[in-house]
Short mmCIF file of C-alpha atoms in Angstrom, two decimals:
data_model
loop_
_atom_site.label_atom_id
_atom_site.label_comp_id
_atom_site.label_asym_id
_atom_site.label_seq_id
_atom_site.Cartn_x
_atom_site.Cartn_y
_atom_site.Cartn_z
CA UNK A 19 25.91 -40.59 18.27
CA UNK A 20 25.32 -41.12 14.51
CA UNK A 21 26.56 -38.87 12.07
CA UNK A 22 23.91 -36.64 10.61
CA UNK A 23 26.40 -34.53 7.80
CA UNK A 24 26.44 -36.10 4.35
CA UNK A 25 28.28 -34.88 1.17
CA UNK A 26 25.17 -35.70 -0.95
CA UNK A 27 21.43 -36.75 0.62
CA UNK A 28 19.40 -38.45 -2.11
CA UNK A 29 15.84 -38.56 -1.16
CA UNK A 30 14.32 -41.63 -2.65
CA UNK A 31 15.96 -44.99 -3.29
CA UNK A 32 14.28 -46.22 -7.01
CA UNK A 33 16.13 -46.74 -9.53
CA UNK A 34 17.15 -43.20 -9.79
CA UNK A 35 17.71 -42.43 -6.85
CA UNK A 36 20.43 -45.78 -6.09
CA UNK A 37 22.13 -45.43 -8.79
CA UNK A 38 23.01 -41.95 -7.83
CA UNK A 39 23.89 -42.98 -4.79
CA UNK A 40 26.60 -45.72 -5.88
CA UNK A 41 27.84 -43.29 -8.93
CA UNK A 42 28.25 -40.63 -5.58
CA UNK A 43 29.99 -43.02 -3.33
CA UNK A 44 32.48 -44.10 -6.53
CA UNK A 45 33.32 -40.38 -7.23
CA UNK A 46 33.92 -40.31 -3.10
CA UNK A 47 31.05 -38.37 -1.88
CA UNK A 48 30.04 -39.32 1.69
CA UNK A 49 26.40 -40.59 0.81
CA UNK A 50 23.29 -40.95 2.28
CA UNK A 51 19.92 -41.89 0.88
CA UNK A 52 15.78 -41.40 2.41
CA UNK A 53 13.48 -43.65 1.74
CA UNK A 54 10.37 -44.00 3.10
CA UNK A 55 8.29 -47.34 1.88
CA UNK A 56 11.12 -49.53 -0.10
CA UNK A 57 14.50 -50.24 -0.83
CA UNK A 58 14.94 -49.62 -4.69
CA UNK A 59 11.54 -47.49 -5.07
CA UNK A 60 8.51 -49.09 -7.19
CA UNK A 61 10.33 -50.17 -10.41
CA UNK A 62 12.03 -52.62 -8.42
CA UNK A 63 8.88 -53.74 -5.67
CA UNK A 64 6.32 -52.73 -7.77
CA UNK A 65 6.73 -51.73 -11.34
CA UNK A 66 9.58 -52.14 -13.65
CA UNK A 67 10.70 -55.65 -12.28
CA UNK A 68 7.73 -58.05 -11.25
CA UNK A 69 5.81 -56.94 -13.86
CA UNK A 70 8.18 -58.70 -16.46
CA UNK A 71 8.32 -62.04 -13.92
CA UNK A 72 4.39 -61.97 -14.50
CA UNK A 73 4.86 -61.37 -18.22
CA UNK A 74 7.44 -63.94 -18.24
CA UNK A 75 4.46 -66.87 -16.63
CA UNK A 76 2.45 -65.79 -19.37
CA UNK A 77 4.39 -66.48 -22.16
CA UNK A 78 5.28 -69.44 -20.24
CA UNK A 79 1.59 -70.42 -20.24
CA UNK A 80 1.14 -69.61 -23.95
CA UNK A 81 4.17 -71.64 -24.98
CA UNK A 82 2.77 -74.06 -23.37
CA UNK A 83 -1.04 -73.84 -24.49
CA UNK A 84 0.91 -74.29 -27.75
CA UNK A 85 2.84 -76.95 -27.66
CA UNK A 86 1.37 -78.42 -30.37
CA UNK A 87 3.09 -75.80 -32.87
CA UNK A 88 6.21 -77.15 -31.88
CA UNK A 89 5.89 -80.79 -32.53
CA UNK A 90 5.58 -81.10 -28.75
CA UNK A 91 2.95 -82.78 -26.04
CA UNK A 92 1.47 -80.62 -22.90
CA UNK A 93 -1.84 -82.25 -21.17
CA UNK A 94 -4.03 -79.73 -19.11
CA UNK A 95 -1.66 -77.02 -18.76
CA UNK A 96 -3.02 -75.06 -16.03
CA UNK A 97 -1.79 -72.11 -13.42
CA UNK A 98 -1.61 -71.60 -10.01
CA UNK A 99 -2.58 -67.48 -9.50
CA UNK A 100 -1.14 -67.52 -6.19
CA UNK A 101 2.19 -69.45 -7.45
CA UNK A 102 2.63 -66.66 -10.54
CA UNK A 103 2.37 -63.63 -8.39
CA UNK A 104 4.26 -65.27 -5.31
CA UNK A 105 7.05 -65.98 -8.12
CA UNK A 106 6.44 -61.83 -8.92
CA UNK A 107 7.25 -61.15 -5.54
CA UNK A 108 9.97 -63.19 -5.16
CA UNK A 109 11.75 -61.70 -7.18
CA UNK A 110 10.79 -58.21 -6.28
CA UNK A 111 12.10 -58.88 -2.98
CA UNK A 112 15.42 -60.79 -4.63
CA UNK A 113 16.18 -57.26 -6.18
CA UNK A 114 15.40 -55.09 -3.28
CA UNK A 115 17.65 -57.56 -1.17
CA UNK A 116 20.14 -56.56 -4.19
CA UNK A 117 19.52 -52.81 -3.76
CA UNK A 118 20.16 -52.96 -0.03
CA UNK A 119 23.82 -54.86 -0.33
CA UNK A 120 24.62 -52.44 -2.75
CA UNK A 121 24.31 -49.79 -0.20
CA UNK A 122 26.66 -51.58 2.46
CA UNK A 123 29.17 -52.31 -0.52
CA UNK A 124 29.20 -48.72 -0.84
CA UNK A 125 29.32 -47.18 2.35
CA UNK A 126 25.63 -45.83 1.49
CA UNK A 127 23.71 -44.96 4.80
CA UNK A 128 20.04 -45.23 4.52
CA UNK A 129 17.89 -42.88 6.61
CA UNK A 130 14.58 -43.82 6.68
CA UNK A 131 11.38 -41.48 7.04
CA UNK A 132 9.36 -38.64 5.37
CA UNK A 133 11.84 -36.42 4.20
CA UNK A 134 11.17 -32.61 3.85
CA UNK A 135 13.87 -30.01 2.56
CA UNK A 136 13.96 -26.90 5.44
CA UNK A 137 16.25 -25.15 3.64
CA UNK A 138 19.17 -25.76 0.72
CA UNK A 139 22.15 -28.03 2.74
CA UNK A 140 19.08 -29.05 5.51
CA UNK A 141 16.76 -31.55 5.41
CA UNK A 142 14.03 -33.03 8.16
CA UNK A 143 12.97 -36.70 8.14
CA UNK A 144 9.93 -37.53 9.96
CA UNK A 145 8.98 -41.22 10.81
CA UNK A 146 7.32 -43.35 8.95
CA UNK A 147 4.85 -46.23 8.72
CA UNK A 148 6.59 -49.05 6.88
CA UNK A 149 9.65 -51.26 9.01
CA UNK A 150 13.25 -49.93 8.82
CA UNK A 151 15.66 -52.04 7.71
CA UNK A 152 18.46 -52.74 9.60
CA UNK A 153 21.04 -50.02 10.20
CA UNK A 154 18.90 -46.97 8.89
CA UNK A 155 18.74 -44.13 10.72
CA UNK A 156 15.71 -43.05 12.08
CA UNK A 157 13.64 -39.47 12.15
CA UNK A 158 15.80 -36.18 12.79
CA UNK A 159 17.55 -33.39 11.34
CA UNK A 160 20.42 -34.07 8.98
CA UNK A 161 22.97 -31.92 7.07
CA UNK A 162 24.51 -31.93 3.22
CA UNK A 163 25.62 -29.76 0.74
CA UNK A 164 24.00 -31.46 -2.13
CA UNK A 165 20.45 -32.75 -2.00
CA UNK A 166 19.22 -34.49 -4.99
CA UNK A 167 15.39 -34.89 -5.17
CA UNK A 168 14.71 -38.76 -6.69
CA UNK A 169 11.01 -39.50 -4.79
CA UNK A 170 9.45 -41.44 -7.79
CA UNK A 171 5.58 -41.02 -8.96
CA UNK A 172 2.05 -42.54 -8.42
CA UNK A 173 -0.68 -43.37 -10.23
CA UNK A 174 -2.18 -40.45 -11.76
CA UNK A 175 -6.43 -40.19 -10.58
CA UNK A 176 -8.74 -39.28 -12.55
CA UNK A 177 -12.11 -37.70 -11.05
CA UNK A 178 -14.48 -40.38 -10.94
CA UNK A 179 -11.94 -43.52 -12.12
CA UNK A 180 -9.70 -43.38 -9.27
CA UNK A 181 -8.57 -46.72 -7.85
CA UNK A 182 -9.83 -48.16 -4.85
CA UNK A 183 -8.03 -51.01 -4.27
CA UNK A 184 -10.97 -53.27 -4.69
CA UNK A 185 -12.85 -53.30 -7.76
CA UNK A 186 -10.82 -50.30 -9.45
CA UNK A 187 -7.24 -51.61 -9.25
CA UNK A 188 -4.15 -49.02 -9.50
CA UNK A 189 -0.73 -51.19 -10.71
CA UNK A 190 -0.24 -52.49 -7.26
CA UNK A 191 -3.44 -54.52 -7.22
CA UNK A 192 -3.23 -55.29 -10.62
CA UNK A 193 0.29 -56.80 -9.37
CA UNK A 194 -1.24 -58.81 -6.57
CA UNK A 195 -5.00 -59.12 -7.16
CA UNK A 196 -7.02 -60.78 -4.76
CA UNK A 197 -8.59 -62.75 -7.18
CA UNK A 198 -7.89 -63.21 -11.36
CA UNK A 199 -10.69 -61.59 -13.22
CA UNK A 200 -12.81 -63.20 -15.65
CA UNK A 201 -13.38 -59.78 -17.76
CA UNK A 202 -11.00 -56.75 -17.17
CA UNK A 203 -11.54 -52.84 -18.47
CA UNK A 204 -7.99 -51.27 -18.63
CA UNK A 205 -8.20 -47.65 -19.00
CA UNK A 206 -5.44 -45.93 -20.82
CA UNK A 207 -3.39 -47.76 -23.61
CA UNK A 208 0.43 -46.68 -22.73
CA UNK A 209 2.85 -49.21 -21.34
CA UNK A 210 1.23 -49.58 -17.99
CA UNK A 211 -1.95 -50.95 -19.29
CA UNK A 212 -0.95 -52.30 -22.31
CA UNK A 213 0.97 -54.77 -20.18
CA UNK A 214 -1.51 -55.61 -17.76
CA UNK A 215 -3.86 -55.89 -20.73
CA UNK A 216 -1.43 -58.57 -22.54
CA UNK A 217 -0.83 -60.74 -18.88
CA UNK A 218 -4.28 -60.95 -18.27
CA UNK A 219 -5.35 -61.68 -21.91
CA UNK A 220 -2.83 -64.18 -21.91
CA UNK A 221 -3.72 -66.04 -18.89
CA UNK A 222 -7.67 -65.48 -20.18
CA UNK A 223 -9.03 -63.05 -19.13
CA UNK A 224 -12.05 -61.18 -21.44
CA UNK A 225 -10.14 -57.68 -21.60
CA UNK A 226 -11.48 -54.56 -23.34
CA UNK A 227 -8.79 -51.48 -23.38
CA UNK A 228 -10.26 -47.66 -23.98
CA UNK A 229 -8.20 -44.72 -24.84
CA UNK A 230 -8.68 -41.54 -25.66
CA UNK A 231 -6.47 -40.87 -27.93
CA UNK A 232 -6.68 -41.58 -31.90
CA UNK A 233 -4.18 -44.48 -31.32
CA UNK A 234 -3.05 -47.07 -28.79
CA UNK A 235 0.69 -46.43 -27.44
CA UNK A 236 0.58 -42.93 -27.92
CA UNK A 237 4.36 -42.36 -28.15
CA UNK A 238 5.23 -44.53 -30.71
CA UNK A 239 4.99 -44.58 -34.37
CA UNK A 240 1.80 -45.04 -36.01
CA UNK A 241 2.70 -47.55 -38.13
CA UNK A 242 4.10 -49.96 -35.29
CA UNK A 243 1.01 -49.60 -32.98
CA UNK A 244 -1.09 -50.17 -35.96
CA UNK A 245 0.73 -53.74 -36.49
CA UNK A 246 0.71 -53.75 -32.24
CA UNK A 247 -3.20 -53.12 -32.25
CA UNK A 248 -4.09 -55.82 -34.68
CA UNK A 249 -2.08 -58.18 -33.04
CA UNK A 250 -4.00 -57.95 -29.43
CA UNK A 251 -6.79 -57.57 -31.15
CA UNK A 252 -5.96 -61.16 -33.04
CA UNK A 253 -5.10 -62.43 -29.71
CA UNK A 254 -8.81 -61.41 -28.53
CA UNK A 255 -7.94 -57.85 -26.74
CA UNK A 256 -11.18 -55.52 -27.34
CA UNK A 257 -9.98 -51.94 -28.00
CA UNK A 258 -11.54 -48.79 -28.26
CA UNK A 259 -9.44 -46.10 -29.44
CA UNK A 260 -10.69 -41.87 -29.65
CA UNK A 261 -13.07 -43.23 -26.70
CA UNK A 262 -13.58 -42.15 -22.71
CA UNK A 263 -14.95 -44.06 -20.01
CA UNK A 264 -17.31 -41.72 -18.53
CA UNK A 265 -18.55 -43.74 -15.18
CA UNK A 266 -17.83 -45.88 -13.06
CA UNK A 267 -20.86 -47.57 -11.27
CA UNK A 268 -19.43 -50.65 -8.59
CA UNK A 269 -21.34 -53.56 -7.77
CA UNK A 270 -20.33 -56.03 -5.27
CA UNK A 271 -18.17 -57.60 -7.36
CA UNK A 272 -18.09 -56.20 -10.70
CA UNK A 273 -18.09 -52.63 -12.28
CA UNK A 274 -20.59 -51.23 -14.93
CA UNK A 275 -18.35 -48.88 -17.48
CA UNK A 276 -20.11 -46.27 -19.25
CA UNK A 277 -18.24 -45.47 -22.41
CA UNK A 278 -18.55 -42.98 -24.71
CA UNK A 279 -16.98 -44.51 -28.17
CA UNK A 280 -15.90 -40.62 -29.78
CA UNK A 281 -18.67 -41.52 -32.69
CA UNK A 282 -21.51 -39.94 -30.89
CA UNK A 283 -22.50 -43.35 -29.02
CA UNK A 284 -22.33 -44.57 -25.63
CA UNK A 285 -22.56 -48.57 -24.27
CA UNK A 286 -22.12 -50.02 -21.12
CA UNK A 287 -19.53 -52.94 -20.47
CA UNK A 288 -20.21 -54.58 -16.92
CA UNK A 289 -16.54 -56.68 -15.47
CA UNK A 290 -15.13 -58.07 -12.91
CA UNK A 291 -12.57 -55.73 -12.14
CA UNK A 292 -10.83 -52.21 -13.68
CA UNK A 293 -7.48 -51.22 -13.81
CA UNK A 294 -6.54 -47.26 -14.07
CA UNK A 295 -3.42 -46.93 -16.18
CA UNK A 296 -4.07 -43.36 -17.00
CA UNK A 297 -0.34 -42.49 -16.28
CA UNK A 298 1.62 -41.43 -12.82
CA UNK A 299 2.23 -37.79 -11.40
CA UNK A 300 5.75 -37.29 -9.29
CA UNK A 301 5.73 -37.07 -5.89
CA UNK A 302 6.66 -32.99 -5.44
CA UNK A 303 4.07 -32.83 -2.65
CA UNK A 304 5.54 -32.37 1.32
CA UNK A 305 9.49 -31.05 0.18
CA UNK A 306 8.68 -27.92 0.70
CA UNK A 307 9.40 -26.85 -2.48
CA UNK A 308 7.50 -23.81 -3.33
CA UNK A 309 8.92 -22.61 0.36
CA UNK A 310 12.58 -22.95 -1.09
CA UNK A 311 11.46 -21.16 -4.39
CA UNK A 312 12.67 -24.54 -6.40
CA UNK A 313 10.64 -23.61 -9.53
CA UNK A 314 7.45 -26.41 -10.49
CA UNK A 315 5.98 -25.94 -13.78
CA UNK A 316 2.72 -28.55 -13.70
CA UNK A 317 3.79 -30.63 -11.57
CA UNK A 318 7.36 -31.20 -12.90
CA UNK A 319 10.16 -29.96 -10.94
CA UNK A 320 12.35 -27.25 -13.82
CA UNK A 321 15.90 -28.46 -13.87
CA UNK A 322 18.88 -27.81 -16.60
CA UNK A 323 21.03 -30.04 -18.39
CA UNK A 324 22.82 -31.24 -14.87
CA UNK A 325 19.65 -31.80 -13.04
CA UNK A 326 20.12 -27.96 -11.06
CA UNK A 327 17.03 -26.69 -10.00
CA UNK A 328 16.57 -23.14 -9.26
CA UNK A 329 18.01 -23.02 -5.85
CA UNK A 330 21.44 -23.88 -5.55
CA UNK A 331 22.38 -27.13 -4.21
CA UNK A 332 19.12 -28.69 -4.98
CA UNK A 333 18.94 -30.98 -7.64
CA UNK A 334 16.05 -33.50 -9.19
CA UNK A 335 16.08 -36.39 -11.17
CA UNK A 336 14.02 -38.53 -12.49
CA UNK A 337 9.84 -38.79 -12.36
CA UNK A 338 9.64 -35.73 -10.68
CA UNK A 339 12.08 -33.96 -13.20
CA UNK A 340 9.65 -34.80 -16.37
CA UNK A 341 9.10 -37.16 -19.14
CA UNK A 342 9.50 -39.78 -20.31
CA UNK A 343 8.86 -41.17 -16.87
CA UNK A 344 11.34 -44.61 -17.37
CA UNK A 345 13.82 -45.61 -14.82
CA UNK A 346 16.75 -45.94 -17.32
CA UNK A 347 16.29 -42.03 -18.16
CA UNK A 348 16.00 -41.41 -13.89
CA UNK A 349 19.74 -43.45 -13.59
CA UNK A 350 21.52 -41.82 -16.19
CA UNK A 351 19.95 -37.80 -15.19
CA UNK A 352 21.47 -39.18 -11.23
CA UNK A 353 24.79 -39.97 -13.06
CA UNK A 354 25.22 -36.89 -15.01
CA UNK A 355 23.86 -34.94 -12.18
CA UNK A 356 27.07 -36.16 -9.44
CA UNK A 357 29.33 -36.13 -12.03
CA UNK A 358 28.91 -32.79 -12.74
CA UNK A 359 28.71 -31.83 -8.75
CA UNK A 360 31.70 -32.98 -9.13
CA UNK A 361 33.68 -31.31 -12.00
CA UNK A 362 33.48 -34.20 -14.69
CA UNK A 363 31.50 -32.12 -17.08
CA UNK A 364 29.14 -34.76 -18.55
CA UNK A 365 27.40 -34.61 -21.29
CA UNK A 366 23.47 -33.06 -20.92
CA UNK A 367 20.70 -35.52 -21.30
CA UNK A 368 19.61 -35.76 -25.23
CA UNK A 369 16.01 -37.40 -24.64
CA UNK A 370 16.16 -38.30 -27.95
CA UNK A 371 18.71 -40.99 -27.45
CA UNK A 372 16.44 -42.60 -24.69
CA UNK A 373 14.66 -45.86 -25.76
CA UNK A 374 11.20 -46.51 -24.75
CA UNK A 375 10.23 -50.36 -24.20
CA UNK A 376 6.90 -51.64 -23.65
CA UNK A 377 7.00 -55.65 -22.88
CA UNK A 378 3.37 -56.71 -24.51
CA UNK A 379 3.02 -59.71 -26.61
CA UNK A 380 4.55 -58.94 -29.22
CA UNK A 381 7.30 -56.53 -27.00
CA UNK A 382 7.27 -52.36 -28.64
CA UNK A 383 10.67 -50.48 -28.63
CA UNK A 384 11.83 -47.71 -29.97
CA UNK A 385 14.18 -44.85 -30.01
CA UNK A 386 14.94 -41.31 -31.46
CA UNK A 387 11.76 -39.58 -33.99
CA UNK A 388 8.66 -41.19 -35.69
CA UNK A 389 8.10 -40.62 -39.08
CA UNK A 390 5.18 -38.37 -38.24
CA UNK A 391 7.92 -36.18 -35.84
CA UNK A 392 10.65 -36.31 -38.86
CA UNK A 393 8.30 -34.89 -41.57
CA UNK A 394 6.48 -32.42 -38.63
CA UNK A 395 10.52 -30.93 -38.82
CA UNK A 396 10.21 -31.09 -42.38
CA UNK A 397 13.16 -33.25 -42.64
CA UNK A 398 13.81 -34.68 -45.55
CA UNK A 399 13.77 -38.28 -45.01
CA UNK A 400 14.51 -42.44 -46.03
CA UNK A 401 12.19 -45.02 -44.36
CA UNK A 402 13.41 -48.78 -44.17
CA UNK A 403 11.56 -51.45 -42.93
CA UNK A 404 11.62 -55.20 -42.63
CA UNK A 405 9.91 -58.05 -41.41
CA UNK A 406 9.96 -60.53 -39.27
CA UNK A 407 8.21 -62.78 -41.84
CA UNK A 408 11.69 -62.80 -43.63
CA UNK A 409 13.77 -63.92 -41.28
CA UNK A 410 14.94 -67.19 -40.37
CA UNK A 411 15.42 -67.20 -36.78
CA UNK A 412 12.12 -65.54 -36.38
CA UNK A 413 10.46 -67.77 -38.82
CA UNK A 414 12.01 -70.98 -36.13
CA UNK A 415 11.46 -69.78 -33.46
CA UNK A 416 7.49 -69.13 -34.33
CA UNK A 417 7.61 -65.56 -33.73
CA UNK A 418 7.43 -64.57 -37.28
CA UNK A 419 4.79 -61.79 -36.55
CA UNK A 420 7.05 -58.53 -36.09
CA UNK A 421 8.13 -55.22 -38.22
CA UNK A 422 11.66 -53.03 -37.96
CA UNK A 423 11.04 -49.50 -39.31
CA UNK A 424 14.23 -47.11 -39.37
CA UNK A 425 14.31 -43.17 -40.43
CA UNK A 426 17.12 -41.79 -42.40
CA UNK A 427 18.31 -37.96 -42.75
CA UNK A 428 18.04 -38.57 -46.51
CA UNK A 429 21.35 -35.56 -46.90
CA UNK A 430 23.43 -36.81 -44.04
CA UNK A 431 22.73 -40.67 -43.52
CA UNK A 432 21.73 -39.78 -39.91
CA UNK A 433 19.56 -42.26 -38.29
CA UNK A 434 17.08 -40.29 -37.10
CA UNK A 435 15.10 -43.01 -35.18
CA UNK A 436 13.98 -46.45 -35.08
CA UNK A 437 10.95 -48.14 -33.84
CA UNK A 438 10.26 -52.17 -33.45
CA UNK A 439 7.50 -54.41 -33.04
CA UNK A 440 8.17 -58.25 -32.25
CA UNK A 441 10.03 -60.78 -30.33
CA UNK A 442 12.52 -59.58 -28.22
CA UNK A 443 12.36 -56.28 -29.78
CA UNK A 444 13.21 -54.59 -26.38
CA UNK A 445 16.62 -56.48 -26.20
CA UNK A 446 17.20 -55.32 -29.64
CA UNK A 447 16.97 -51.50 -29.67
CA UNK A 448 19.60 -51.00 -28.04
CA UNK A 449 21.81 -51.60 -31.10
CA UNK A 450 20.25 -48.36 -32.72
CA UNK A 451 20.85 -46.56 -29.21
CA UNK A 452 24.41 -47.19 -29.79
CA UNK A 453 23.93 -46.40 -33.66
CA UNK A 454 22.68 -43.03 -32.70
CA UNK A 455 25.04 -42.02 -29.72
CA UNK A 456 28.37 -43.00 -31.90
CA UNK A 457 26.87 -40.86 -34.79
CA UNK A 458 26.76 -43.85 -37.08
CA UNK A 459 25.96 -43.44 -40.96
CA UNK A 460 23.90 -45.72 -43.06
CA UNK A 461 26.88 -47.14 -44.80
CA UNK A 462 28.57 -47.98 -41.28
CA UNK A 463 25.40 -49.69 -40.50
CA UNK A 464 25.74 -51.47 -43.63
CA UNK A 465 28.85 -52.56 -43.65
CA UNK A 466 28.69 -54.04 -40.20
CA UNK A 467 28.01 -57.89 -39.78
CA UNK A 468 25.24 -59.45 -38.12
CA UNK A 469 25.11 -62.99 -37.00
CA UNK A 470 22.87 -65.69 -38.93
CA UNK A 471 20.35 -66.40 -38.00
CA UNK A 472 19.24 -63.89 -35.48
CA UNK A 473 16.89 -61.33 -35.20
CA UNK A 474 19.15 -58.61 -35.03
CA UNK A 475 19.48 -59.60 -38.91
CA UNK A 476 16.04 -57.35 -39.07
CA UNK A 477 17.70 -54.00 -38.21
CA UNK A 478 20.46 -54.51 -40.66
CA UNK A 479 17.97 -55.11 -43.24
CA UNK A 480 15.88 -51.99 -42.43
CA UNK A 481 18.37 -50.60 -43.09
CA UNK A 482 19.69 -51.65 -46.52
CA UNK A 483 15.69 -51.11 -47.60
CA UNK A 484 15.78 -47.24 -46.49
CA UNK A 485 18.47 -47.11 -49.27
CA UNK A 486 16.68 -49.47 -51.85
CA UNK A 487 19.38 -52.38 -51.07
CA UNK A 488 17.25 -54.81 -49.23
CA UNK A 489 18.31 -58.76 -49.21
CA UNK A 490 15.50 -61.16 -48.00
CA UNK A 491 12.44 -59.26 -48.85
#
């Protein structure tokens, strides 16, 4: 008979929600984990992963739509639709193959179903439509003294916009469309559709993006989605910022957009397809939650700095715990959360210290305050920036478009944030994360050596121009 009495039971099995899981079975918790759809959630099958292989075909394609630039030769570059999103896939399904020897490595039982929590230490799992994998355990009643909540989130609907897998695509058609659209509306400018926008744009597509807000990539600083917006828009992206799409009228195969532009006019774009990138909502629905008394404040489970909830022995993590919604914030809240189950004493989550990437063309990144957060605190503050124009590898390697911008505490030397636009920009933030978490000064920062040529050279440079010392500029 199988065993149904776990240390820990982890239902969901993203990012979040695996990595808990191994960090568990290391500390020598007897683990298990639910999951209901896929091994390793939707970052790995459908977010967070094969979204950067299709990025990565794009800037394929452009490279090679511009050979030219490089003293090179490429005759009627074409792609294959199919071939880029099978590629997508394929490595999707490489990761969640990944996920799934993870779990064996580590003694990790999967149970697979609908879970629901009956009561703190006692969970039901009810069957479910997708294929178990081999070795889960199926539907039943199972036992643990820890249950950590980790079930994701969707795409958020709007009345009126909401996707329906035709003509109005969610991410999950967008990430396996049945056909590539000639002309593309992408509601909502955050990462979501500002990387859908940039793969279809780059691949051809006529794409106009709409957001509400004053400013494209709401969470980041003004000044880099400023340089970010007139870059897409350079590259032929249509974007319509303080705006709402109003209606949605579907043809057979196209969609009339009624817009209202925030000036007091309204037009009407007609496209092939939509894609609703309005954000994502965690899945809190069907745990039984408000039964337990675990405490939801809109929509976002309430935890404390070690991922408790308000019922003991009931933890969350990740989506469902609250912004930012990223699957590097979901691993580390799983980590802190068993380490503190059991008696490490971690240190609490400082969302401060949690980069945000965004993997357009040209790639957004950033970490700790914008200068419009620093002076809301009425710090007292240094700015530094520098860019990519004066930089040699940058300048080589034709990606000379790009801008580092760092904020000082102008009395301590604390680096207060940093924000990037550019090349590679999301492989080089996490320098400052490390900056920031070791409590590094300006003159550390300073004094430390960067390799020539790289890009990295950027940051350091930043940095000497918050303090008037700048080299190349």
């Amino acid at each position: 008979m199988a065993d149904t009495s776990f240390d820990i039971i982890i239902i969901g099995s993203g990012p979040g929600g695996y990595v808990t899981a191994i960090r568990a079975a290391q500390l020598g918790f007897k683990v298990a984990v639910v999951e209901r759809s896929y091994i390793g959630g939707i970052c790995t099958n459908w977010g967070c992963i094969p979204t950067k292989a299709l990025l990565r075909s794009a800037d394929v394609f452009h490279l090679m739509t511009h050979a030219k630039d490089f003293g090179l030769s490429a005759q009627n570059v074409s792609f294959d639709p199919k071939a880029v999103i099978a590629r997508s896939r394929g490595v999707a399904k490489r990761l969640q193959d990944g996920v799934g020897f993870l779990f064996k490595k580590n003694k990790i039982q999967v149970i697979w179903g609908e879970a629901a929590i009956d009561a703190p230490g006692k969970i039901t799992v009810k069957a479910s439509k997708a294929e178990a994998p081999k070795g889960a355990l199926g539907p039943g009643a199972y036992q643990a003294k820890h249950i950590i909540i980790a079930p994701g989130a969707r795409p958020r609907a709007l009345p009126g916009l909401e996707g329906d897998g035709k003509l109005v695509w969610t991410y999950f058609e967008a990430m396996n469309p049945d056909k590539m659209p000639k002309s593309l509306l992408v509601i909502g400018s955050g990462a979501i559709g500002i990387e859908f926008a940039s793969f279809y744009r780059t691949l051809g597509a006529d794409v106009t993006v709409v957001e509400v807000l004053p400013q494209i990539l709401p969470v980041e600083d003004a000044e880099i989605q400023a340089f970010a917006r007139k870059a897409f828009e350079k590259q032929g992206m249509k974007i319509m910022s303080g705006a709402k799409v109003t209606k949605l009228d579907k043809k057979s195969d196209s969609v009339v957009a009624t817009i209202e532009d925030g000036k007091g006019g309204t037009q009407k774009v007609e496209v092939d397809r939509v894609i609703s990138a309005v954000g994502v909502v965690g899945n809190v629905e069907g745990l039984n939650l408000e039964k337990l008394g675990v405490k939801v404040d809109r929509g976002t489970i309430v935890i404390d700095g070690y991922c408790k909830t308000s019922v003991n022995g009931i933890y969350a993590i990740g989506d469902v715990a609250g912004p930012p919604m990223l699957a590097h914030k979901a691993e580390h809240e799983g980590v802190i959360c068993v380490e503190a189950i059991k008696g490490l004493k971690p240190h609490p989550m400082d969302k401060l210290m949690i980069p945000g990437c965004t993997y357009c063309s040209p790639q957004v990144a950033s970490v700790g305050l914008t200068e419009a957060k620093a002076k809301e605190q009425k710090l007292d503050i240094r700015v530094g920036r520098f860019p990519f124009l004066g930089n040699g590898k940058a300048i080589a390697l034709g990606e000379d478009q790009g801008l580092v911008k760092v904020i000082f505490d102008k009395k301590t030397g604390q680096l207060l944030g940093a924000h990037m636009v550019g090349a590679e920009v999301t492989e080089l933030i996490q320098g400052f994360v490390v900056a920031m978490n070791l409590e590094t000064t300006e003159e550390e920062l300073m004094h430390s050596i960067f390799p020539h040529p790289t890009i990295s050279e950027t940051m350091k440079e930043a940095v000497l121009d918050a303090y008037g010392r700048v080299l190349n500029m």
